[in-house]
mmCIF file of C-alpha atoms in Angstrom:
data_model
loop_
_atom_site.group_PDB
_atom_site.id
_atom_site.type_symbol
_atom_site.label_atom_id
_atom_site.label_comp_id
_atom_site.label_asym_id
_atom_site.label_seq_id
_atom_site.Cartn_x
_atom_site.Cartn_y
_atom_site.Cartn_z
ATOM 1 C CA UNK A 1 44.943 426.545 -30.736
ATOM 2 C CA UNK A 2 44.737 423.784 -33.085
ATOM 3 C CA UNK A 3 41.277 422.577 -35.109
ATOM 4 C CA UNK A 4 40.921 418.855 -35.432
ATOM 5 C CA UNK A 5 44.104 417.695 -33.494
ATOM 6 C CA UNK A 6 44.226 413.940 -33.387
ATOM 7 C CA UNK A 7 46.205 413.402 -30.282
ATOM 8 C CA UNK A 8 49.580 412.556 -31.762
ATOM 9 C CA UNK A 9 48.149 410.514 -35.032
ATOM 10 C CA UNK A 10 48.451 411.079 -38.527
ATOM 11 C CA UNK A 11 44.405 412.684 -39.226
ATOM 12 C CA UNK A 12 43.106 414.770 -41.782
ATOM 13 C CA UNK A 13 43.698 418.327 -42.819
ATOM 14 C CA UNK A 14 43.947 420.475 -39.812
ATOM 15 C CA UNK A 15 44.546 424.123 -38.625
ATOM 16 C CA UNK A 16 46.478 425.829 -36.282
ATOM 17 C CA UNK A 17 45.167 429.653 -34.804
ATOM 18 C CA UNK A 18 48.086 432.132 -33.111
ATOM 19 C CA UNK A 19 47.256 432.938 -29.840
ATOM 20 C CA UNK A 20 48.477 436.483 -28.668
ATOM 21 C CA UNK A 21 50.725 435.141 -26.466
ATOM 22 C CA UNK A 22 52.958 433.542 -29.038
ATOM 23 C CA UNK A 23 52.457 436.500 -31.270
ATOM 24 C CA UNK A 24 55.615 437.194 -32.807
ATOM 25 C CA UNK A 25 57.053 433.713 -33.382
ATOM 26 C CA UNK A 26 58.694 433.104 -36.674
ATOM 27 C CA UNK A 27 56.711 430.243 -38.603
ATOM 28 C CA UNK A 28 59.050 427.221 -38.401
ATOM 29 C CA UNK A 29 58.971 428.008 -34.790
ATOM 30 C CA UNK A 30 55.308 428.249 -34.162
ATOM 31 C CA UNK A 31 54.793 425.133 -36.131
ATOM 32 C CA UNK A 32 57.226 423.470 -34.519
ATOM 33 C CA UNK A 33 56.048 424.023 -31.051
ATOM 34 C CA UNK A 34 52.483 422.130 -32.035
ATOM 35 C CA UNK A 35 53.515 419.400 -34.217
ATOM 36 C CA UNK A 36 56.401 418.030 -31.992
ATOM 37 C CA UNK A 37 56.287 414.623 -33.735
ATOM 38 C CA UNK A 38 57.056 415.901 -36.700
ATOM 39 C CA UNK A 39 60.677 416.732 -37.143
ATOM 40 C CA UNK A 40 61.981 420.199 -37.789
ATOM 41 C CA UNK A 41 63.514 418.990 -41.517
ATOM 42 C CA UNK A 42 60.255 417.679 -42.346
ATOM 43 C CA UNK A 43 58.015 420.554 -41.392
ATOM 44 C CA UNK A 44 60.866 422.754 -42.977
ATOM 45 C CA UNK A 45 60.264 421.071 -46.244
ATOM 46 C CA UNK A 46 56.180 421.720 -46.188
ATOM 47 C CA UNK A 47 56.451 424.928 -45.397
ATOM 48 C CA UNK A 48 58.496 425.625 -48.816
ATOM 49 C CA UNK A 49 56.547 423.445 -50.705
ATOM 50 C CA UNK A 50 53.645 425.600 -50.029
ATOM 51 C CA UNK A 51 52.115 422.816 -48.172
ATOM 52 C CA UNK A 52 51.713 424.495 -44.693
ATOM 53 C CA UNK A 53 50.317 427.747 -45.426
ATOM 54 C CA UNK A 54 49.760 431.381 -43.299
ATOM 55 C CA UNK A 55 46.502 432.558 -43.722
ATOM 56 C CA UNK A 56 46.349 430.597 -47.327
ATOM 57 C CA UNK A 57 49.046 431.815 -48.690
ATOM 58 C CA UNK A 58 52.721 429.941 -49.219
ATOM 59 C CA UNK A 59 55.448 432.172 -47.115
ATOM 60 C CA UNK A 60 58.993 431.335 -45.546
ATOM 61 C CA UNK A 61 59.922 429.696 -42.473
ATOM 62 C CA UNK A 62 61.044 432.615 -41.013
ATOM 63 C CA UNK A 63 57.945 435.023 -41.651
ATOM 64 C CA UNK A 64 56.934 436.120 -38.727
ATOM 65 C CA UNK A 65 52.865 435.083 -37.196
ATOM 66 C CA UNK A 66 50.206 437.392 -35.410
ATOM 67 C CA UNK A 67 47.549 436.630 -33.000
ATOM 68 C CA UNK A 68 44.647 435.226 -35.595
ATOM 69 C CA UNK A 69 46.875 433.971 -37.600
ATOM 70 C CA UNK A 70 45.438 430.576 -39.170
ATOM 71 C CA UNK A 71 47.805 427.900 -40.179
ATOM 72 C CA UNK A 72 46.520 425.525 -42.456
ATOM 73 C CA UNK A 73 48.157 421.951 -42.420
ATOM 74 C CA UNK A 74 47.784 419.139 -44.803
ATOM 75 C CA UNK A 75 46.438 415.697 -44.073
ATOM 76 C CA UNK A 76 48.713 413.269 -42.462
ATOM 77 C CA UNK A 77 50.901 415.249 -39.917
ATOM 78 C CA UNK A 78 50.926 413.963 -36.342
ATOM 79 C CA UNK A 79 48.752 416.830 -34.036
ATOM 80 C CA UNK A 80 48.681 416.372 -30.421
ATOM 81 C CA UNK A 81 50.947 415.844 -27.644
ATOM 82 C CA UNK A 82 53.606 413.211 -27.668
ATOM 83 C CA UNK A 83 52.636 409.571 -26.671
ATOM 84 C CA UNK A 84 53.571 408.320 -23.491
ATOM 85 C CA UNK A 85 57.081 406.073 -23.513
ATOM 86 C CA UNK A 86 58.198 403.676 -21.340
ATOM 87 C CA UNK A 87 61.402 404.455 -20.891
ATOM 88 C CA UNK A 88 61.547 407.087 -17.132
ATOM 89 C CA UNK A 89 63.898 409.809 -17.679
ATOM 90 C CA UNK A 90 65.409 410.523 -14.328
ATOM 91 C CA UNK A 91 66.024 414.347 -13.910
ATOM 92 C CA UNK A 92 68.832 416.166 -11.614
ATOM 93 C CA UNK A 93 66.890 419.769 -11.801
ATOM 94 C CA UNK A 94 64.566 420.477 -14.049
ATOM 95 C CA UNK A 95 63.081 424.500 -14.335
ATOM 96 C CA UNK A 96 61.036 426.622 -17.092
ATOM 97 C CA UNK A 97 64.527 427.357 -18.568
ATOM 98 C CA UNK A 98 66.295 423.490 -18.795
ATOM 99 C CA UNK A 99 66.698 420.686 -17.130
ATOM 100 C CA UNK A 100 69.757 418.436 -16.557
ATOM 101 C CA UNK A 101 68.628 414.527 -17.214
ATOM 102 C CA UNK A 102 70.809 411.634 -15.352
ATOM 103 C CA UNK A 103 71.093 409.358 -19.057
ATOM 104 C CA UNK A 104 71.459 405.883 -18.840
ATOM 105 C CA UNK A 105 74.050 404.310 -20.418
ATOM 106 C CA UNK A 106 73.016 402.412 -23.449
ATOM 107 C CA UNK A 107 71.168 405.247 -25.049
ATOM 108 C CA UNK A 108 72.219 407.517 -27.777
ATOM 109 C CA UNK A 109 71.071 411.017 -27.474
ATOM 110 C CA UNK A 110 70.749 411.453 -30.937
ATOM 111 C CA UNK A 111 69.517 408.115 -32.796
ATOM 112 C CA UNK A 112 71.285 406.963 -36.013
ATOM 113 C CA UNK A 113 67.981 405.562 -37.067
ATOM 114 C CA UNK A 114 64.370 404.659 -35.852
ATOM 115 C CA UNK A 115 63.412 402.131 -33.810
ATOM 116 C CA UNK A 116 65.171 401.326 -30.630
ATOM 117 C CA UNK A 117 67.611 403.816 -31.124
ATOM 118 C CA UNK A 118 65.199 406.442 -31.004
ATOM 119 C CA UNK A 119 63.526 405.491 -27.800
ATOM 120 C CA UNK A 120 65.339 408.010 -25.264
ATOM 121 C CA UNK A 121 64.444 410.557 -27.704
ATOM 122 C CA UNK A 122 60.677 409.441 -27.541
ATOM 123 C CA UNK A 123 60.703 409.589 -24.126
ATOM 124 C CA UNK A 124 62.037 413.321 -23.546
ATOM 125 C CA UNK A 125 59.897 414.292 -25.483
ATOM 126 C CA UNK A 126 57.121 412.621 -23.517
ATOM 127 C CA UNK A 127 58.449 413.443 -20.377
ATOM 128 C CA UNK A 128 59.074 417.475 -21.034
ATOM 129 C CA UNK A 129 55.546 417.558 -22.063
ATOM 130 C CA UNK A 130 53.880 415.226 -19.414
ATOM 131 C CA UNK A 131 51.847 418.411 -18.167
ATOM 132 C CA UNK A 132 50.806 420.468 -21.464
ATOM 133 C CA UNK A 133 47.987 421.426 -22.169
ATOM 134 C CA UNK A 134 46.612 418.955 -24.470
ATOM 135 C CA UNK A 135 46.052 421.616 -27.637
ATOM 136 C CA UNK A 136 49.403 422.580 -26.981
ATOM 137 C CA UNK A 137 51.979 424.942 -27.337
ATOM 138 C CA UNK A 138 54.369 421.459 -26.661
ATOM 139 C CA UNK A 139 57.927 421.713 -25.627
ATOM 140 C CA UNK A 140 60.660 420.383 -28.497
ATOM 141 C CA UNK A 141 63.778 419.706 -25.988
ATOM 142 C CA UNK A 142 67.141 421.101 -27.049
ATOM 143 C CA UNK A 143 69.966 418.958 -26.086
ATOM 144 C CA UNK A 144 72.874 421.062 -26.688
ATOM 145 C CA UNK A 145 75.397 418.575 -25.908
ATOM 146 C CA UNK A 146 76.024 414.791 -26.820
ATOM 147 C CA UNK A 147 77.016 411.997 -24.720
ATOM 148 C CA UNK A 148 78.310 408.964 -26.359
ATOM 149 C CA UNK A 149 75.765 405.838 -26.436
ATOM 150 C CA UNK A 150 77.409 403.639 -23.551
ATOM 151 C CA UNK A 151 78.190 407.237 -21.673
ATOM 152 C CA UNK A 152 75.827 407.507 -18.308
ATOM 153 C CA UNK A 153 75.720 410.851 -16.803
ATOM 154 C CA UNK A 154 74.402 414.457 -16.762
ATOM 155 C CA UNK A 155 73.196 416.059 -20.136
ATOM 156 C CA UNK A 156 71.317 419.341 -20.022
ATOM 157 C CA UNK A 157 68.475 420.051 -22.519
ATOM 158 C CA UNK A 158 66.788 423.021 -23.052
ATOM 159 C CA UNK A 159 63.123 423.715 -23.057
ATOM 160 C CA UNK A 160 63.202 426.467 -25.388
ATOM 161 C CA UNK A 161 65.655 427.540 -28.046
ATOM 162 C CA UNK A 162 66.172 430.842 -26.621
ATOM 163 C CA UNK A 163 67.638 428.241 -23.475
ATOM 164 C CA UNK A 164 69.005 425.920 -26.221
ATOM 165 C CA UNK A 165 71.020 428.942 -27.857
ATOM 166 C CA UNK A 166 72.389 430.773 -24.731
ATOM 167 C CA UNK A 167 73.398 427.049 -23.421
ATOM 168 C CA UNK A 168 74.585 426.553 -26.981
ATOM 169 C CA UNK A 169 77.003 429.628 -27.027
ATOM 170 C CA UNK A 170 78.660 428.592 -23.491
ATOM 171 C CA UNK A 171 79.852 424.935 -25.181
ATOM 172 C CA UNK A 172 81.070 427.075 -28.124
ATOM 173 C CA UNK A 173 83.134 429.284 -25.779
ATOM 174 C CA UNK A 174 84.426 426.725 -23.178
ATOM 175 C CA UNK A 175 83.133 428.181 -20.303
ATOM 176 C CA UNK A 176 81.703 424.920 -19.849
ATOM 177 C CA UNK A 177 83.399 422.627 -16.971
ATOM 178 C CA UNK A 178 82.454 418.875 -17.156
ATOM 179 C CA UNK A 179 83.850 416.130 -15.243
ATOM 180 C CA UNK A 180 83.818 412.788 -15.978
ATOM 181 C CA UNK A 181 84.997 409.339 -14.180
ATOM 182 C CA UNK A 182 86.497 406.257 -15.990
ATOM 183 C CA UNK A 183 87.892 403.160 -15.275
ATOM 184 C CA UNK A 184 91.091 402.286 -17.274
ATOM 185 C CA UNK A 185 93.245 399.199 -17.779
ATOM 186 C CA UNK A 186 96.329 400.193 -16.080
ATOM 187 C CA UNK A 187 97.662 403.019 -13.922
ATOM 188 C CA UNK A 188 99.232 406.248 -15.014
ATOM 189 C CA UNK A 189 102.742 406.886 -13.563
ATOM 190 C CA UNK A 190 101.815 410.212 -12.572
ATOM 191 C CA UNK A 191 98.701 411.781 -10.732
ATOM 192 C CA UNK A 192 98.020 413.532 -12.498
ATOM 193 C CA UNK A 193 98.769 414.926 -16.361
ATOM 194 C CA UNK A 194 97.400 416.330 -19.203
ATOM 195 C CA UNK A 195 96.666 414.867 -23.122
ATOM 196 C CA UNK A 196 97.796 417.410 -25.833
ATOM 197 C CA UNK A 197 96.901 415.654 -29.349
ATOM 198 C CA UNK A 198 95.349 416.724 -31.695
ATOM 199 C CA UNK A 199 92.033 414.446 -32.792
ATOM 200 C CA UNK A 200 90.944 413.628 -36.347
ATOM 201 C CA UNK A 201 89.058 410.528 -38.345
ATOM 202 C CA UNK A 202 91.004 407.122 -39.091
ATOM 203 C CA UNK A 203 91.935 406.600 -42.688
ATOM 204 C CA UNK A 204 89.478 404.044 -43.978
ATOM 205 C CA UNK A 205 86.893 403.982 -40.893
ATOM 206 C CA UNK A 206 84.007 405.843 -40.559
ATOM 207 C CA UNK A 207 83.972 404.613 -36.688
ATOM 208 C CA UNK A 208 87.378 404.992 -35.324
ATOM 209 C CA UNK A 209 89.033 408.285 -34.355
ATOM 210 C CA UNK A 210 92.803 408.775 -33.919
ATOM 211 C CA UNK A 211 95.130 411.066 -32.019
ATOM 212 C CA UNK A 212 97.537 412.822 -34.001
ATOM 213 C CA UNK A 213 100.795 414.584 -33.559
ATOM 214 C CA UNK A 214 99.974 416.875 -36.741
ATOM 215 C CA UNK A 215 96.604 417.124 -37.893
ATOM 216 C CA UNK A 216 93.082 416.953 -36.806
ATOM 217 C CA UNK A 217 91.359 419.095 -34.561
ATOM 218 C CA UNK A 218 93.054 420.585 -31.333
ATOM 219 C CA UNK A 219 91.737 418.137 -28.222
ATOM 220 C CA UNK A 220 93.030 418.622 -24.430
ATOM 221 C CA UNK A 221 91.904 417.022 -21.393
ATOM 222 C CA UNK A 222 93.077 417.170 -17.911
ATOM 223 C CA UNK A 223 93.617 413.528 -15.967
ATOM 224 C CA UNK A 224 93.312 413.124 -12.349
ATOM 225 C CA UNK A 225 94.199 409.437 -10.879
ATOM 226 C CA UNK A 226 91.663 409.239 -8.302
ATOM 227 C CA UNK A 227 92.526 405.539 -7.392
ATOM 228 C CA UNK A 228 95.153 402.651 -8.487
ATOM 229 C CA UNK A 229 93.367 399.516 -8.314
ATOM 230 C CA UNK A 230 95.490 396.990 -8.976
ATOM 231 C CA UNK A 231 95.429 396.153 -13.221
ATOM 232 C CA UNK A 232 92.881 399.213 -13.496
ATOM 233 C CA UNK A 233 92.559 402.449 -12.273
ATOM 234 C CA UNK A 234 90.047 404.953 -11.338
ATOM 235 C CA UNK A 235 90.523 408.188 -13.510
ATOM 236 C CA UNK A 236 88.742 411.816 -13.179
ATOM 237 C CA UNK A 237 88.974 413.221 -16.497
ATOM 238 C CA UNK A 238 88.157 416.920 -17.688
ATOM 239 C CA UNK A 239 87.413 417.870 -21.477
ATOM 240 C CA UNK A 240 88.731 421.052 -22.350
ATOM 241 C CA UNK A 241 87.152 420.595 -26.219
ATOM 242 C CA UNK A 242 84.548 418.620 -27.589
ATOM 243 C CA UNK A 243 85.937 416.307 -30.356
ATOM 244 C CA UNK A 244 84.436 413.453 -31.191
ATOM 245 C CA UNK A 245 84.911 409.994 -28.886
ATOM 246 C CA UNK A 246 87.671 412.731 -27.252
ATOM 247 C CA UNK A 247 87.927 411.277 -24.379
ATOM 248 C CA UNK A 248 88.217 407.565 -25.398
ATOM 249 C CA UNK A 249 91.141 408.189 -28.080
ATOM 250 C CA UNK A 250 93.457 410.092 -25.670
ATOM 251 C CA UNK A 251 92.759 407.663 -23.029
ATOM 252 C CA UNK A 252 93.932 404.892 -25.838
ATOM 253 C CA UNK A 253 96.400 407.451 -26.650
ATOM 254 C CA UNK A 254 98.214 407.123 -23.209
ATOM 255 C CA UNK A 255 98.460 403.376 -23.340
ATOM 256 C CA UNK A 256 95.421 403.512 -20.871
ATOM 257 C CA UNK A 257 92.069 402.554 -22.529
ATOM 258 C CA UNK A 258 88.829 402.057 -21.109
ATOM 259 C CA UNK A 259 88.125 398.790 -19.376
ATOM 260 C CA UNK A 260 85.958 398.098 -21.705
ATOM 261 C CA UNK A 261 85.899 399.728 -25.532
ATOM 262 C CA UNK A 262 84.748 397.876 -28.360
ATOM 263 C CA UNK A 263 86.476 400.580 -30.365
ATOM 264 C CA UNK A 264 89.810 401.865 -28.718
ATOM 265 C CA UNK A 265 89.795 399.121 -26.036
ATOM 266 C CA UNK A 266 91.727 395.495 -25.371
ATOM 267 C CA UNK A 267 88.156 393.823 -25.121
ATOM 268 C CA UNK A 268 84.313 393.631 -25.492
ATOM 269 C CA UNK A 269 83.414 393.033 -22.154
ATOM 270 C CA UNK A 270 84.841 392.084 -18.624
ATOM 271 C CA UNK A 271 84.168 388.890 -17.451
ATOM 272 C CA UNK A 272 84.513 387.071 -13.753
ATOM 273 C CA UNK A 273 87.723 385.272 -15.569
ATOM 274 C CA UNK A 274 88.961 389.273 -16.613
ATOM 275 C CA UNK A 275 89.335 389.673 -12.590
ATOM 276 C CA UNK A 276 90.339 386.257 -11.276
ATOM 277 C CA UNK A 277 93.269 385.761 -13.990
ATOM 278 C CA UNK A 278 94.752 389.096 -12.979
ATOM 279 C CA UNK A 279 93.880 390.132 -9.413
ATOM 280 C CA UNK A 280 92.695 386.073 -8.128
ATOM 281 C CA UNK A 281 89.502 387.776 -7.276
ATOM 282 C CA UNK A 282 86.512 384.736 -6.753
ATOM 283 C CA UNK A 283 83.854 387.056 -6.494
ATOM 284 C CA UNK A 284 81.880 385.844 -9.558
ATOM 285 C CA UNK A 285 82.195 382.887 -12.067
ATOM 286 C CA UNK A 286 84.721 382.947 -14.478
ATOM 287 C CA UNK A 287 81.806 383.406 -16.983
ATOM 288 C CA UNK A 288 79.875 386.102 -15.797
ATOM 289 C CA UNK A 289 79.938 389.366 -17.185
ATOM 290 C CA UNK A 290 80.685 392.125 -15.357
ATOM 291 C CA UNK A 291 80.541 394.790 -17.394
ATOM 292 C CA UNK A 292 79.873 395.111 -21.027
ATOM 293 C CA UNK A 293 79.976 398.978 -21.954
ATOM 294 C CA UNK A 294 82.368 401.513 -21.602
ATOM 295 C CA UNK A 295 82.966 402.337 -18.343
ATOM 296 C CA UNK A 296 82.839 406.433 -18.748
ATOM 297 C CA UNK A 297 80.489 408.579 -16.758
ATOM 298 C CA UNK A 298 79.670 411.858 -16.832
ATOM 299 C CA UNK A 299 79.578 412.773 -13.280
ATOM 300 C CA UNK A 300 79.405 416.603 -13.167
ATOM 301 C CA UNK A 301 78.577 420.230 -15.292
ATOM 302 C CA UNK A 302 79.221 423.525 -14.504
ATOM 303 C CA UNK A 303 77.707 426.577 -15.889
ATOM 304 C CA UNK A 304 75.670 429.468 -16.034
ATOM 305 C CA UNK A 305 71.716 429.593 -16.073
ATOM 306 C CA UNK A 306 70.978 430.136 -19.317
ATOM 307 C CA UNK A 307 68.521 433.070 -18.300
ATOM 308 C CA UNK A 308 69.777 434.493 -15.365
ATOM 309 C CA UNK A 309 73.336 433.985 -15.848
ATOM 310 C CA UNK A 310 74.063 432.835 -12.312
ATOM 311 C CA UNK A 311 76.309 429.520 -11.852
ATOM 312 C CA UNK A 312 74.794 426.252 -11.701
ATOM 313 C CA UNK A 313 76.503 423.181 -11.269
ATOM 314 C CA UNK A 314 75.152 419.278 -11.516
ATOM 315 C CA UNK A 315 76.181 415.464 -10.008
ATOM 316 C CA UNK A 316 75.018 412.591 -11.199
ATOM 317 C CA UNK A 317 75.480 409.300 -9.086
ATOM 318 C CA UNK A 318 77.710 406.556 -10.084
ATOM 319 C CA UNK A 319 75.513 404.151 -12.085
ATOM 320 C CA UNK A 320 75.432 400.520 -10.502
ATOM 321 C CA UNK A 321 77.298 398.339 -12.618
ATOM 322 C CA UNK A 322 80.096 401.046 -11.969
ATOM 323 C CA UNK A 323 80.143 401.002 -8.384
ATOM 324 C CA UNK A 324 79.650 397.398 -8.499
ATOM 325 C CA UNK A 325 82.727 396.783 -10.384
ATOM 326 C CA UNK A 326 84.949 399.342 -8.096
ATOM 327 C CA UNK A 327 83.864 397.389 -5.425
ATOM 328 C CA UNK A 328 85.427 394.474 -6.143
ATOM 329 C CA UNK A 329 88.677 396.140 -7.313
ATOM 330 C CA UNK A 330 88.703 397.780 -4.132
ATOM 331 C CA UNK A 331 88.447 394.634 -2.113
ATOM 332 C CA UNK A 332 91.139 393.465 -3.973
ATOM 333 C CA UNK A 333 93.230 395.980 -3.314
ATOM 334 C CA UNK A 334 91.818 398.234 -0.138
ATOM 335 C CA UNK A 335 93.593 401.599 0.370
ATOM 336 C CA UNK A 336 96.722 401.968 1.910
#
């Protein structure tokens, strides 16, 4: 229950009560769970300044609250549920356990600083709590896995960190499957292969990752060609770690980048004049742009329920600008 909630604005001096039924929370927790537009460091650092208090008294994060429990706050935290955003979060499956989101490419799922960047977050946060009550307890979604900002594709996030933990623990012990689909400058000689190489920073850029033959982190992923298209080629691609950009570097690694990588790639963008140049397709002007992100999607994840245990397993469609592109490679160069 909170006292003088201000529906997501900074407001005076306010109170929280513990209801039975989250009797038994530790305080960080409880906290948490009604001041969900406050982030976890900051509410972490009030609580040991003695600035959020149990029952007027200044205790740890982790002491544990009763029902009647009365937490005082101080003037200026954000109460209330989450404001709406404007950005729709398109879910695969959603339960009272997790759901698994369909991201849009373009997003990061953990912004490197406010603004823009931050906007998916916003609106998960808006969207996992569009039917709270409005004194709360709110949801604070877990995402216990990262997609790369130009990556489109499934992403589970937990509604609980019970969820977030036993999701958590499954990435930690590779029992996770993903899948993913690319499209690559080039085509593979074989059908299939697999990249051994070990994955660590590059000297002198805090961007770039490297694959190397000694050193770095172990990094192995499993390459499928799905389809030669002509210059590019179609690739289904299966993570067996979770290294940073891991996928992009042993794709570079193999003399087959991305299409498109402003990082590990030959260019910034494809263009109309990309396509006619190499394949003499007219299907656009020379100066439109056909695509101008990486072209990596995470199409599938397997694993188990984080509550249950039983196997689940989610798709996520193609996004457009991907199928739009195949289709013009394919009509350049139709099957068989």
């Amino acid at each position: 229950m909170t006292r003088d909630a201000d529906n997501g604005r900074a407001g005076p001096a306010a109170a929280l009560e513990v209801a039975p039924e989250q009797a038994g929370t530790r305080l960080l927790e409880f906290v948490s769970l009604h001041l969900v537009c406050e982030s976890k460091a900051r509410l972490r650092r009030l609580i040991a300044a003695g600035d959020i208090r149990l029952n007027d008294a200044a205790v740890s994060t982790i002491r544990t609250v009763w029902s009647g429990d009365v937490i005082s706050l101080p003037p200026g935290l954000r109460t209330g549920p989450p404001p709406a955003a404007e950005l729709p979060i398109r879910a695969l499956y959603e339960d009272a356990d997790y759901a698994c989101i369909d991201k849009p490419a373009g997003w990061p799922v953990v912004p490197a600083r406010a603004g823009r960047d931050a906007d998916f977050s916003r609106a998960l946060l808006a969207w996992m709590n569009r039917d709270a009550p409005p004194a709360g307890p709110y949801v604070r979604p877990h995402v216990v896995h990262r997609l790369d900002r130009d990556t489109s594709g499934v992403l589970l996030v937990a509604r609980s960190a019970p969820a977030g933990r036993a999701l958590g623990r499954q990435f930690v012990a590779r029992t996770v499957c993903k899948t993913y689909l690319a499209i690559v400058d080039g085509a593979p000689c074989r059908d299939r292969c697999t990249v051994d190489a070990a994955i660590a920073r590059e000297p002198g850029d805090h961007l770039r990752m490297t694959a190397r033959a000694g050193g770095g982190r172990p990094a192995l992923t499993e390459v499928l060609v799905r389809e030669r298209l002509g210059p590019f080629s179609l690739l289904e691609l299966q993570p067996h770690s979770g290294r940073q950009h891991q996928l992009r570097v042993h794709l570079a690694a193999m003399g087959h980048p991305l299409a498109v990588d402003r990082l590990y790639g030959r260019r910034t963008q494809l263009t109309g004049r990309d396509l006619s140049t190499h394949q003499g397709i007219r299907a656009a002007p020379d100066s439109a742009v056909l695509l101008d992100r990486c072209p990596l999607h995470a199409l599938r994840i397997a694993c188990r329920h984080p509550r249950t245990g039983a196997p689940v397993e989610h798709t996520a469609p193609l996004p457009e600008d991907m199928r739009r592109l195949l289709a013009l490679l394919r009509a350049a160069h139709p099957p068989g």
